[in-house]
Coordinates of N, CA and C in Angstrom, one line a residue:
M1 N 44.7 -159.0 189.8 CA 45.0 -158.8 188.3 C 45.0 -160.2 187.7
I2 N 44.6 -159.9 186.5 CA 44.5 -161.2 185.5 C 46.0 -161.1 184.9
E3 N 46.6 -162.4 184.9 CA 48.0 -162.4 184.2 C 47.7 -162.6 182.7
L4 N 48.3 -161.6 182.1 CA 48.3 -161.3 180.7 C 49.3 -162.1 179.7
T5 N 48.9 -162.6 178.8 CA 49.8 -163.1 177.8 C 49.7 -162.3 176.6
L6 N 51.0 -161.9 176.3 CA 51.1 -160.9 175.1 C 51.0 -161.7 173.7
I7 N 50.0 -161.2 172.8 CA 49.8 -161.8 171.4 C 50.1 -160.8 170.4
G8 N 50.3 -159.7 170.7 CA 50.7 -158.7 169.5 C 51.3 -157.5 170.1
R9 N 52.0 -156.8 169.3 CA 52.7 -155.6 169.7 C 52.8 -154.5 168.6
G10 N 52.3 -153.3 169.0 CA 52.4 -152.2 167.8 C 53.2 -151.1 168.4
A11 N 53.1 -150.0 167.6 CA 53.8 -148.8 167.8 C 53.3 -148.1 169.1
T12 N 51.9 -148.0 169.4 CA 51.2 -147.4 170.4 C 50.6 -148.3 171.2
A13 N 50.6 -149.5 171.0 CA 49.8 -150.4 172.0 C 50.2 -151.9 171.8
D14 N 50.1 -152.6 172.8 CA 50.2 -154.2 173.0 C 48.7 -154.8 173.0
V15 N 48.7 -156.0 172.6 CA 47.5 -156.7 172.5 C 47.8 -158.0 173.3
Y16 N 46.8 -158.3 174.3 CA 47.1 -159.3 175.2 C 45.8 -160.4 175.3
D17 N 46.0 -161.7 175.4 CA 45.0 -162.4 175.6 C 44.2 -162.1 176.8
W18 N 42.8 -162.1 177.0 CA 42.2 -161.5 178.1 C 41.4 -162.9 178.7
H19 N 40.2 -162.9 178.5 CA 39.5 -164.1 179.0 C 38.1 -164.2 178.2
D20 N 37.6 -165.3 178.2 CA 36.2 -165.6 177.7 C 36.1 -165.1 176.2
G21 N 37.1 -165.5 175.4 CA 37.2 -165.1 174.0 C 37.4 -163.8 173.7
L22 N 38.0 -163.1 174.6 CA 38.2 -161.6 174.4 C 39.8 -161.4 174.4
C23 N 40.2 -160.3 174.0 CA 41.6 -159.7 174.2 C 41.5 -158.3 174.6
L24 N 42.6 -157.9 175.1 CA 42.9 -156.5 175.5 C 43.9 -155.9 174.8
K25 N 43.5 -154.7 174.2 CA 44.4 -153.9 173.4 C 44.9 -152.8 174.5
L26 N 46.0 -152.7 175.0 CA 46.5 -151.9 176.0 C 47.5 -150.9 175.4
F27 N 47.1 -149.7 175.6 CA 47.8 -148.5 174.9 C 48.9 -148.2 175.8
N28 N 50.0 -147.7 175.1 CA 51.2 -146.9 176.0 C 50.7 -145.7 176.6
K29 N 51.3 -145.4 177.8 CA 51.1 -144.3 178.6 C 51.3 -143.1 177.5
G30 N 50.3 -142.0 177.6 CA 50.5 -140.8 176.8 C 49.6 -141.1 175.5
N31 N 49.1 -142.3 175.4 CA 48.2 -142.4 174.1 C 46.5 -142.6 174.6
E32 N 46.3 -141.9 175.8 CA 44.9 -142.2 176.1 C 43.9 -141.5 175.2
A33 N 44.3 -140.5 174.6 CA 43.3 -139.9 173.7 C 43.1 -140.6 172.5
S34 N 44.0 -141.4 172.0 CA 44.1 -142.1 171.0 C 43.2 -143.5 171.3
A35 N 43.2 -144.0 172.4 CA 42.2 -144.9 172.8 C 40.9 -144.6 173.0
L36 N 40.7 -143.6 173.4 CA 39.4 -143.0 173.4 C 38.8 -142.8 172.0
K37 N 39.5 -142.4 171.0 CA 39.3 -142.1 169.7 C 38.8 -143.4 169.1
E38 N 39.9 -144.4 169.1 CA 39.6 -145.7 168.6 C 38.4 -146.4 169.1
F39 N 38.1 -146.3 170.4 CA 37.0 -146.9 170.9 C 35.7 -146.3 170.2
A40 N 35.6 -145.1 170.1 CA 34.3 -144.5 169.6 C 34.2 -144.8 168.0
I41 N 35.4 -144.7 167.3 CA 35.2 -144.9 165.8 C 34.8 -146.4 165.7
T42 N 35.4 -147.3 166.3 CA 35.3 -148.7 166.1 C 34.0 -149.1 166.5
S43 N 33.4 -148.5 167.7 CA 31.9 -148.8 168.1 C 31.1 -148.5 167.0
S44 N 31.3 -147.1 166.3 CA 30.5 -146.6 165.2 C 30.5 -147.7 164.1
V45 N 31.6 -148.1 163.6 CA 31.9 -149.1 162.5 C 31.2 -150.3 162.9
A46 N 31.2 -150.8 164.0 CA 30.6 -152.1 164.5 C 29.1 -152.1 164.3
R47 N 28.5 -151.0 164.2 CA 27.0 -151.0 164.0 C 26.6 -151.0 162.5
L48 N 27.6 -151.0 161.6 CA 27.5 -151.1 160.3 C 27.6 -152.4 159.6
G49 N 27.7 -153.5 160.4 CA 27.7 -154.8 159.9 C 29.0 -155.2 159.1
V50 N 30.0 -154.5 159.4 CA 31.4 -155.1 158.8 C 31.8 -156.0 159.7
H51 N 32.8 -157.2 159.2 CA 33.3 -157.9 160.0 C 34.5 -157.5 160.6
L52 N 34.5 -157.4 161.9 CA 35.6 -156.8 162.7 C 35.8 -157.4 164.2
A53 N 36.7 -157.1 164.8 CA 36.7 -157.4 166.2 C 36.0 -156.4 166.9
E54 N 34.7 -156.9 167.5 CA 33.8 -155.8 168.1 C 34.4 -155.4 169.4
P55 N 34.5 -154.0 169.7 CA 34.8 -153.6 170.9 C 33.8 -153.6 172.1
H56 N 34.1 -153.9 173.3 CA 33.1 -154.1 174.3 C 33.2 -153.0 175.5
E57 N 34.5 -152.8 175.9 CA 34.5 -151.7 176.8 C 35.8 -151.1 176.8
I58 N 36.0 -149.9 177.4 CA 37.2 -149.3 177.7 C 37.6 -149.4 179.1
I59 N 38.9 -149.8 179.4 CA 39.2 -150.0 180.8 C 40.4 -149.3 181.2
D60 N 40.7 -149.2 182.5 CA 42.1 -148.9 183.0 C 42.8 -150.1 183.5
Y61 N 43.9 -150.3 183.1 CA 44.6 -151.6 183.7 C 46.0 -151.3 184.0
E62 N 46.3 -151.1 185.3 CA 47.5 -150.8 185.7 C 48.2 -149.6 185.4
G63 N 47.4 -148.4 185.3 CA 47.6 -147.2 184.8 C 47.8 -147.0 183.5
R64 N 47.3 -147.9 182.6 CA 47.3 -147.9 181.3 C 45.6 -147.9 180.7
T65 N 45.4 -147.4 179.6 CA 44.0 -147.3 179.1 C 44.1 -148.5 177.9
G66 N 43.0 -149.2 178.1 CA 42.8 -150.6 177.1 C 41.4 -150.6 176.6
I67 N 41.2 -151.2 175.5 CA 40.1 -151.6 174.8 C 39.8 -153.1 174.9
V68 N 38.7 -153.6 175.4 CA 38.3 -155.0 175.4 C 37.8 -155.3 174.1
Y69 N 38.4 -156.2 173.2 CA 37.7 -156.6 172.0 C 37.5 -158.1 171.9
D70 N 36.6 -158.4 171.1 CA 36.5 -159.9 170.6 C 37.8 -160.3 170.3
K71 N 38.1 -161.5 170.5 CA 39.5 -162.1 169.9 C 39.2 -162.9 168.7
I72 N 39.8 -162.6 167.7 CA 39.5 -163.2 166.5 C 40.7 -164.3 166.3
E73 N 40.2 -165.6 166.1 CA 41.3 -166.7 165.9 C 41.4 -166.7 164.3
G74 N 42.5 -166.0 163.8 CA 42.6 -165.9 162.3 C 43.9 -165.9 161.8
T75 N 44.3 -166.0 160.7 CA 45.6 -165.8 160.0 C 45.6 -164.5 159.4
P76 N 46.8 -163.6 159.7 CA 46.8 -162.2 159.0 C 47.1 -162.8 157.5
L77 N 46.4 -161.8 156.7 CA 46.4 -162.0 155.3 C 48.0 -162.0 154.9
N78 N 48.7 -161.2 155.5 CA 50.2 -161.2 154.9 C 50.8 -162.4 155.2
A79 N 50.5 -163.0 156.3 CA 51.2 -164.3 156.6 C 50.7 -165.4 155.6
A80 N 49.6 -165.3 155.2 CA 48.9 -166.3 154.2 C 49.6 -166.1 152.9
I81 N 49.8 -164.9 152.6 CA 50.5 -164.6 151.2 C 51.9 -165.0 151.2
E82 N 52.7 -164.8 152.3 CA 54.0 -165.3 152.4 C 54.1 -166.8 152.3
A83 N 53.2 -167.5 152.8 CA 53.2 -168.8 152.8 C 52.7 -169.4 151.3
E84 N 52.1 -168.8 150.6 CA 51.8 -169.2 149.3 C 52.2 -168.1 148.2
P85 N 53.4 -167.9 148.1 CA 53.8 -166.8 147.1 C 53.4 -166.9 145.7
D86 N 53.0 -168.4 145.3 CA 52.6 -168.5 144.0 C 51.0 -168.1 143.6
A87 N 50.4 -167.8 144.8 CA 49.0 -167.5 144.7 C 48.7 -165.9 145.0
L88 N 49.7 -165.0 144.4 CA 49.7 -163.6 144.8 C 48.4 -162.8 144.0
E89 N 48.3 -163.4 142.9 CA 47.2 -162.8 142.1 C 45.6 -163.2 142.7
R90 N 45.7 -164.4 143.2 CA 44.4 -164.8 144.0 C 44.2 -164.2 145.2
F91 N 45.3 -164.0 146.0 CA 45.1 -163.1 147.1 C 44.8 -161.6 146.9
G92 N 45.3 -161.0 145.8 CA 45.0 -159.7 145.5 C 43.6 -159.7 145.0
A93 N 42.9 -160.6 144.3 CA 41.4 -160.6 144.1 C 40.5 -160.6 145.4
I94 N 41.1 -161.6 146.2 CA 40.5 -161.6 147.5 C 40.5 -160.3 148.3
F95 N 41.5 -159.8 148.4 CA 41.7 -158.4 149.0 C 40.9 -157.3 148.5
A96 N 40.7 -157.3 147.2 CA 39.9 -156.4 146.6 C 38.4 -156.7 147.1
N97 N 38.1 -157.7 146.9 CA 36.6 -158.1 147.3 C 36.4 -157.8 148.6
I98 N 37.3 -158.0 149.7 CA 36.9 -157.6 150.9 C 36.7 -156.1 151.0
H99 N 37.6 -155.2 150.3 CA 37.5 -153.8 150.4 C 36.2 -153.4 149.7
L100 N 35.7 -154.1 148.7 CA 34.5 -153.8 148.1 C 33.3 -154.0 149.1
H101 N 33.5 -155.0 149.8 CA 32.5 -155.0 150.9 C 32.4 -154.1 152.0
V102 N 33.4 -153.7 152.4 CA 33.6 -152.5 153.2 C 32.9 -151.4 152.6
H103 N 33.1 -151.2 151.4 CA 32.7 -149.8 150.8 C 31.0 -149.9 150.5
Q104 N 30.5 -151.1 150.8 CA 29.1 -151.0 150.7 C 28.3 -150.3 151.9
A105 N 29.0 -150.1 152.9 CA 28.3 -149.3 154.1 C 28.5 -147.9 154.0
E106 N 27.4 -147.2 154.2 CA 27.3 -145.8 154.7 C 27.8 -145.6 156.0
A107 N 28.4 -144.5 156.3 CA 28.9 -144.2 157.6 C 28.7 -142.7 158.1
P108 N 27.3 -142.6 158.4 CA 26.9 -141.1 158.8 C 27.5 -140.7 160.1
E109 N 27.9 -141.5 160.9 CA 28.7 -140.8 162.1 C 29.9 -140.6 162.0
L110 N 30.7 -140.9 160.9 CA 32.1 -140.7 160.8 C 32.2 -139.4 160.2
S111 N 33.4 -138.7 160.4 CA 33.6 -137.6 159.8 C 34.4 -137.5 158.4
S112 N 34.5 -136.6 157.7 CA 35.1 -136.7 156.3 C 36.4 -136.0 156.4
P113 N 37.4 -136.6 155.6 CA 38.9 -136.0 155.5 C 38.9 -134.9 154.4
L114 N 37.9 -134.4 153.9 CA 38.0 -133.6 152.7 C 38.8 -132.4 153.2
E115 N 38.4 -131.6 154.1 CA 39.0 -130.3 154.3 C 40.5 -130.5 154.7
E116 N 40.9 -131.7 155.3 CA 42.3 -131.9 155.6 C 42.9 -132.2 154.2
L117 N 42.5 -132.8 153.3 CA 43.1 -133.1 151.9 C 43.2 -131.9 151.2
I118 N 42.2 -131.0 151.2 CA 42.3 -129.7 150.6 C 43.5 -129.0 151.0
T119 N 43.6 -128.9 152.5 CA 44.8 -128.2 153.1 C 46.0 -128.8 152.6
L120 N 46.2 -130.1 152.6 CA 47.4 -130.8 152.0 C 47.8 -130.6 150.7
I121 N 46.8 -130.6 149.8 CA 46.9 -130.0 148.4 C 47.6 -128.7 148.4
R122 N 46.9 -127.7 149.0 CA 47.4 -126.3 149.0 C 48.8 -126.2 149.5
N123 N 49.1 -127.0 150.6 CA 50.4 -126.9 151.1 C 51.4 -127.9 150.7
D124 N 51.2 -128.3 149.6 CA 52.0 -129.5 149.1 C 53.5 -129.4 149.4
H125 N 54.1 -130.5 150.1 CA 55.5 -130.5 150.2 C 56.1 -131.6 149.6
S126 N 55.5 -132.0 148.4 CA 56.0 -133.1 147.6 C 57.3 -132.6 146.7
L127 N 57.2 -131.3 146.5 CA 58.3 -130.7 145.6 C 58.1 -131.0 144.1
T128 N 56.9 -131.6 143.7 CA 56.7 -132.2 142.4 C 55.6 -131.4 141.7
L129 N 54.6 -130.7 142.4 CA 53.5 -130.2 141.8 C 53.5 -128.6 141.6
L130 N 53.0 -128.2 140.4 CA 53.0 -126.8 140.0 C 51.6 -126.3 140.5
E131 N 51.4 -124.8 140.8 CA 50.3 -124.5 141.1 C 49.1 -124.7 140.1
S132 N 49.4 -124.9 138.7 CA 48.3 -125.3 137.9 C 47.7 -126.6 138.2
Q133 N 48.9 -127.6 138.7 CA 48.3 -128.9 138.9 C 47.5 -129.0 140.3
K134 N 48.0 -128.2 141.2 CA 47.2 -128.3 142.4 C 45.8 -127.8 142.3
K135 N 45.5 -126.8 141.4 CA 44.3 -126.3 141.1 C 43.4 -127.3 140.5
K136 N 44.1 -128.2 139.6 CA 43.1 -129.5 139.0 C 42.9 -130.3 140.0
L137 N 43.9 -130.7 141.0 CA 43.6 -131.7 141.9 C 42.6 -131.0 143.0
L138 N 42.6 -129.8 143.3 CA 41.5 -129.3 144.2 C 40.1 -129.2 143.5
A139 N 40.0 -129.1 142.1 CA 38.8 -129.2 141.6 C 38.2 -130.7 141.6
F140 N 39.2 -131.7 141.4 CA 38.8 -133.0 141.4 C 38.3 -133.5 142.8
V141 N 39.0 -133.2 143.8 CA 38.6 -133.7 145.2 C 37.2 -133.0 145.6
Q142 N 37.1 -131.9 145.1 CA 35.8 -131.0 145.6 C 34.5 -131.4 144.7
Q143 N 34.8 -132.3 143.8 CA 33.5 -132.8 143.2 C 32.4 -133.4 144.2
P144 N 31.1 -133.1 143.9 CA 30.2 -133.7 144.9 C 30.2 -135.1 144.9
L145 N 30.0 -135.6 146.2 CA 30.0 -136.9 146.4 C 28.3 -137.5 146.5
E146 N 28.1 -138.5 145.7 CA 26.5 -139.0 145.7 C 26.4 -139.6 147.2
K147 N 27.4 -140.3 147.7 CA 27.3 -140.8 149.1 C 28.7 -140.9 149.8
S148 N 28.8 -140.7 151.1 CA 30.1 -140.8 151.8 C 30.0 -142.3 152.5
L149 N 30.9 -143.1 151.9 CA 30.9 -144.4 152.3 C 32.1 -144.8 153.3
L150 N 31.9 -145.8 154.0 CA 32.8 -146.3 155.1 C 34.2 -146.4 154.3
C151 N 35.3 -145.9 154.9 CA 36.6 -145.9 154.4 C 37.4 -146.1 155.5
H152 N 38.5 -147.1 155.3 CA 39.5 -147.5 156.5 C 40.6 -146.7 156.6
F153 N 41.3 -146.4 155.5 CA 42.2 -145.4 155.4 C 43.6 -146.1 156.0
D154 N 43.6 -147.4 156.2 CA 44.8 -148.2 156.6 C 44.7 -149.5 156.2
F155 N 44.1 -149.8 155.0 CA 43.6 -151.2 154.7 C 44.8 -151.8 154.0
H156 N 45.4 -152.8 154.5 CA 46.6 -153.4 154.0 C 46.8 -154.9 154.6
P157 N 47.4 -155.9 153.9 CA 47.2 -157.2 154.4 C 47.5 -157.5 155.9
F158 N 48.2 -156.6 156.7 CA 48.4 -156.9 158.0 C 47.2 -156.5 158.8
N159 N 46.3 -155.9 158.2 CA 45.2 -155.5 158.9 C 43.8 -156.2 158.7
I160 N 44.1 -157.4 157.9 CA 43.2 -158.7 157.4 C 43.4 -159.7 158.3
L161 N 42.4 -160.4 159.0 CA 42.5 -161.5 159.6 C 41.6 -162.6 158.9
V162 N 42.1 -163.7 158.4 CA 41.2 -164.7 157.7 C 40.9 -165.7 158.6
S163 N 39.7 -166.0 158.9 CA 39.2 -167.1 159.8 C 38.3 -168.0 159.1
S164 N 38.5 -169.2 159.0 CA 37.6 -170.2 158.1 C 36.9 -169.4 156.8
D165 N 36.0 -169.3 156.7 CA 35.3 -168.4 155.5 C 35.0 -167.0 155.6
T166 N 35.6 -166.4 156.8 CA 35.3 -165.1 157.1 C 36.5 -164.2 157.2
A167 N 36.7 -163.1 156.5 CA 37.8 -162.1 156.5 C 37.3 -160.9 157.6
Y168 N 38.1 -160.6 158.6 CA 37.9 -159.6 159.4 C 38.9 -158.4 159.3
V169 N 38.4 -157.2 159.3 CA 39.2 -156.1 159.0 C 39.4 -155.4 160.4
I170 N 40.7 -155.3 160.9 CA 40.9 -154.7 162.2 C 41.7 -153.2 162.0
D171 N 41.7 -152.6 163.1 CA 42.6 -151.3 163.4 C 41.9 -150.3 162.6
W172 N 40.7 -149.8 163.1 CA 39.9 -148.8 162.4 C 40.1 -147.4 162.9
M173 N 41.5 -147.1 163.4 CA 41.4 -146.0 163.9 C 41.4 -144.6 163.0
N174 N 41.7 -145.0 161.8 CA 41.7 -143.9 160.7 C 40.4 -143.8 160.0
A175 N 39.3 -144.7 160.3 CA 38.3 -144.8 159.6 C 37.4 -143.4 159.4
R176 N 37.0 -143.2 158.3 CA 36.2 -141.9 157.9 C 35.1 -142.2 156.9
A177 N 34.2 -141.2 156.7 CA 33.2 -141.3 155.7 C 33.6 -140.6 154.6
F178 N 34.0 -141.2 153.2 CA 34.3 -140.4 152.1 C 34.2 -141.2 150.8
H179 N 34.9 -140.8 149.8 CA 34.9 -141.3 148.5 C 35.7 -142.6 148.8
P180 N 35.1 -143.8 148.3 CA 35.8 -145.2 148.5 C 37.0 -145.3 147.6
L181 N 37.0 -144.5 146.5 CA 38.4 -144.7 145.7 C 39.5 -143.9 146.5
A182 N 39.3 -142.9 147.2 CA 40.4 -142.3 148.1 C 41.1 -143.5 149.0
D183 N 40.2 -144.5 149.5 CA 40.5 -145.4 150.4 C 41.5 -146.5 149.6
V184 N 40.9 -146.7 148.5 CA 41.6 -147.6 147.5 C 42.9 -147.0 147.3
A185 N 42.9 -145.6 147.0 CA 44.2 -145.1 146.8 C 45.3 -145.2 147.9
M186 N 44.8 -144.8 149.0 CA 45.7 -145.0 150.1 C 46.2 -146.3 150.2
T187 N 45.6 -147.3 150.2 CA 45.9 -148.7 150.1 C 47.1 -149.2 148.9
S188 N 46.9 -148.5 147.8 CA 47.6 -148.5 146.6 C 49.1 -147.8 147.1
V189 N 48.9 -146.7 147.7 CA 50.0 -146.0 147.9 C 50.9 -146.7 148.8
I190 N 50.2 -147.3 150.0 CA 51.0 -148.0 151.1 C 51.7 -149.1 150.5
L191 N 51.0 -149.9 149.7 CA 51.7 -151.1 149.1 C 52.9 -150.8 148.2
Q192 N 52.9 -149.6 147.6 CA 54.0 -149.1 146.6 C 55.3 -148.4 147.5
V193 N 54.9 -147.8 148.5 CA 56.0 -147.1 149.2 C 56.4 -147.6 150.5
A194 N 55.8 -148.6 151.0 CA 56.0 -148.8 152.5 C 57.0 -149.9 152.8
G195 N 57.7 -150.2 151.6 CA 59.0 -151.3 151.9 C 58.4 -152.6 151.7
F196 N 57.3 -152.9 151.3 CA 56.9 -154.3 151.0 C 57.9 -154.8 149.9
P197 N 58.3 -156.2 149.9 CA 59.1 -156.7 148.6 C 58.2 -156.6 147.5
Q198 N 59.0 -156.0 146.4 CA 58.3 -155.6 145.4 C 58.1 -156.8 144.4
E199 N 58.7 -158.0 144.5 CA 58.4 -159.2 143.8 C 56.9 -159.8 144.4
L200 N 56.7 -159.5 145.5 CA 55.2 -159.9 146.1 C 54.3 -158.8 145.7
V201 N 54.6 -157.5 145.9 CA 53.8 -156.3 145.7 C 53.2 -156.3 144.4
V202 N 54.0 -156.3 143.4 CA 53.6 -155.9 142.0 C 52.4 -156.8 141.5
P203 N 52.4 -158.2 141.7 CA 51.4 -159.1 141.0 C 50.1 -158.9 142.0
F204 N 50.4 -158.8 143.2 CA 49.2 -158.7 144.3 C 48.5 -157.3 144.0
H205 N 49.4 -156.3 143.9 CA 48.9 -154.9 143.9 C 48.1 -154.8 142.4
N206 N 48.6 -155.2 141.4 CA 47.9 -155.2 140.1 C 46.6 -155.8 140.0
R207 N 46.7 -157.0 140.5 CA 45.4 -157.9 140.7 C 44.2 -157.1 141.6
Y208 N 44.7 -156.6 142.5 CA 43.9 -155.9 143.6 C 43.3 -154.7 142.9
V209 N 44.0 -153.9 142.3 CA 43.6 -152.8 141.7 C 42.4 -153.1 140.6
S210 N 42.9 -154.1 139.5 CA 42.0 -154.4 138.5 C 40.7 -155.1 139.0
T211 N 40.9 -155.9 140.0 CA 39.6 -156.5 140.4 C 38.7 -155.4 141.1
Y212 N 39.3 -154.4 141.8 CA 38.4 -153.6 142.5 C 37.8 -152.7 141.4
L213 N 38.4 -152.2 140.5 CA 37.8 -151.4 139.4 C 36.8 -152.1 138.7
E214 N 37.0 -153.5 138.3 CA 36.1 -154.3 137.7 C 34.8 -154.3 138.5
G215 N 34.7 -154.3 139.8 CA 33.7 -154.7 140.7 C 33.1 -153.2 141.3
S216 N 33.6 -152.0 140.7 CA 32.9 -150.9 141.0 C 32.7 -150.0 139.6
S217 N 32.2 -148.9 139.9 CA 31.8 -148.0 138.8 C 33.0 -146.8 138.5
Y218 N 34.3 -147.1 139.1 CA 35.3 -146.1 139.0 C 36.3 -146.5 137.9
S219 N 37.0 -145.5 137.5 CA 38.1 -145.7 136.2 C 39.4 -145.6 136.8
R220 N 40.3 -146.1 136.2 CA 41.9 -146.2 136.6 C 42.2 -144.8 136.5
E221 N 41.8 -143.7 135.6 CA 42.2 -142.4 135.7 C 41.7 -141.7 137.0
E222 N 40.6 -142.0 137.5 CA 40.1 -141.5 138.8 C 41.1 -141.9 139.9
L223 N 41.4 -143.2 139.8 CA 42.2 -143.8 140.9 C 43.7 -143.0 141.0
L224 N 44.3 -142.8 139.6 CA 45.5 -141.9 139.5 C 45.4 -140.6 140.2
Y225 N 44.2 -139.9 140.1 CA 44.2 -138.7 140.8 C 44.3 -138.9 142.2
W226 N 43.3 -139.8 142.8 CA 43.3 -140.1 144.3 C 44.6 -140.4 144.8
E227 N 45.4 -141.3 144.0 CA 46.5 -141.6 144.4 C 47.5 -140.4 144.7
I228 N 47.5 -139.4 143.9 CA 48.4 -138.2 144.0 C 48.0 -137.6 145.5
V229 N 46.7 -137.4 145.7 CA 46.0 -136.8 146.8 C 46.5 -137.5 148.1
L230 N 46.3 -139.0 148.1 CA 46.6 -139.7 149.2 C 48.1 -139.9 149.4
A231 N 48.8 -139.8 148.3 CA 50.3 -139.8 148.5 C 50.8 -138.7 149.2
L232 N 50.2 -137.6 149.0 CA 50.4 -136.3 149.8 C 50.2 -136.5 151.2
A233 N 48.9 -137.1 151.5 CA 48.7 -137.3 152.9 C 49.6 -138.3 153.6
R234 N 50.1 -139.4 152.8 CA 51.2 -140.2 153.4 C 52.5 -139.5 153.6
L235 N 52.8 -138.8 152.6 CA 53.9 -138.0 152.9 C 53.9 -136.9 154.1
S236 N 52.9 -136.5 154.4 CA 52.7 -135.6 155.6 C 52.9 -136.5 157.0
E237 N 53.0 -137.7 156.8 CA 53.3 -138.5 158.1 C 54.6 -138.6 158.3
Q238 N 55.5 -138.4 157.4 CA 57.0 -138.2 157.5 C 57.5 -139.6 158.0
K239 N 57.0 -140.4 157.3 CA 57.6 -141.9 157.6 C 59.0 -142.0 157.0
P240 N 60.0 -142.6 157.7 CA 61.2 -142.8 157.1 C 61.4 -143.7 155.8
N241 N 62.3 -143.4 155.0 CA 62.5 -143.9 153.7 C 61.3 -143.9 152.7
E242 N 60.2 -143.1 153.0 CA 59.1 -143.0 152.0 C 59.2 -141.9 151.2
A243 N 59.7 -140.8 151.5 CA 59.5 -139.5 150.9 C 60.0 -139.7 149.4
L244 N 61.1 -140.4 149.1 CA 61.5 -140.4 147.7 C 60.5 -141.4 146.9
P245 N 60.2 -142.5 147.3 CA 59.3 -143.4 146.4 C 57.9 -142.5 146.5
I246 N 57.4 -141.8 147.3 CA 56.1 -141.0 147.3 C 56.4 -140.0 146.2
R247 N 57.4 -139.4 146.2 CA 57.5 -138.3 145.1 C 57.6 -138.6 143.8
R248 N 58.3 -140.0 143.6 CA 58.2 -140.6 142.4 C 56.8 -141.1 141.9
L249 N 56.0 -141.6 142.9 CA 54.8 -142.1 142.4 C 54.0 -140.8 142.1
I250 N 54.0 -139.7 142.9 CA 53.3 -138.5 142.4 C 53.6 -138.0 140.9
A251 N 55.1 -138.1 140.8 CA 55.5 -137.5 139.3 C 55.1 -138.5 138.3
R252 N 54.9 -139.7 138.5 CA 54.7 -140.8 137.7 C 53.1 -140.6 137.3
N253 N 52.3 -140.4 138.4 CA 50.8 -140.1 138.0 C 50.4 -138.9 137.2
V254 N 51.3 -137.8 137.7 CA 51.0 -136.5 137.1 C 51.4 -136.7 135.5
D255 N 52.5 -137.4 135.3 CA 52.8 -137.6 133.8 C 51.7 -138.5 133.2
S256 N 51.4 -139.5 133.8 CA 50.3 -140.4 133.1 C 49.2 -139.7 132.9
L257 N 48.6 -138.7 133.8 CA 47.4 -138.0 133.6 C 47.7 -136.9 132.6
G258 N 48.7 -136.4 132.2 CA 49.1 -135.4 131.7 C 48.8 -134.0 132.2
L259 N 48.9 -134.0 133.5 CA 48.5 -132.6 134.2 C 49.4 -131.6 133.9

């Protein structure tokens, strides 16, 4: 057996240095299905020309399922931000441009989350939406899409690695093919409710949103609608300490849109 050196730890898996420029993401027992799903999704995304840690094979290591990835020698974007707190707006613009690049790819092999989002709206547990507001949201999300583009749906600074002049996006487990502004909305919700220090988040978030909208054909009003929908999705994950800020975000957007 290869002696493994731990280089990262998450809720469902640990990442180890492997060999020959590779790393091993080793899943905790009971997460075998997640490993298989992640390998399939990431393999599909790797064919789309996005900068990522490319998956090579799925293996068994001492009774645990693992994925062998390229090892990226880079700095997590969150660490870069913490090291230069005076450059928050610059980092927000960089972050937006990385996301715009991701959304250039069509993803025909990936599934759409539309039916799941429709169900979330109909079964709203936010305690903030009226039936008339749900109907407006349902009409909004069911508008025909011109293209279903690659969406990450867990795009935040911890999942960006910066190496020389290239930014790599990691952790594609939640990737789907859908409306890119829904992906931006999920990022916006995460930044606002996941407990990041607000003195860092506000300028970073504001520049991220403004830069993305300037570089796309979408409006801030559309983003507010998608934020409500993706806030409901985040609420369904039942993460501790997020329920109240999510409900406040939904109420604020409902008021801003005059729903």
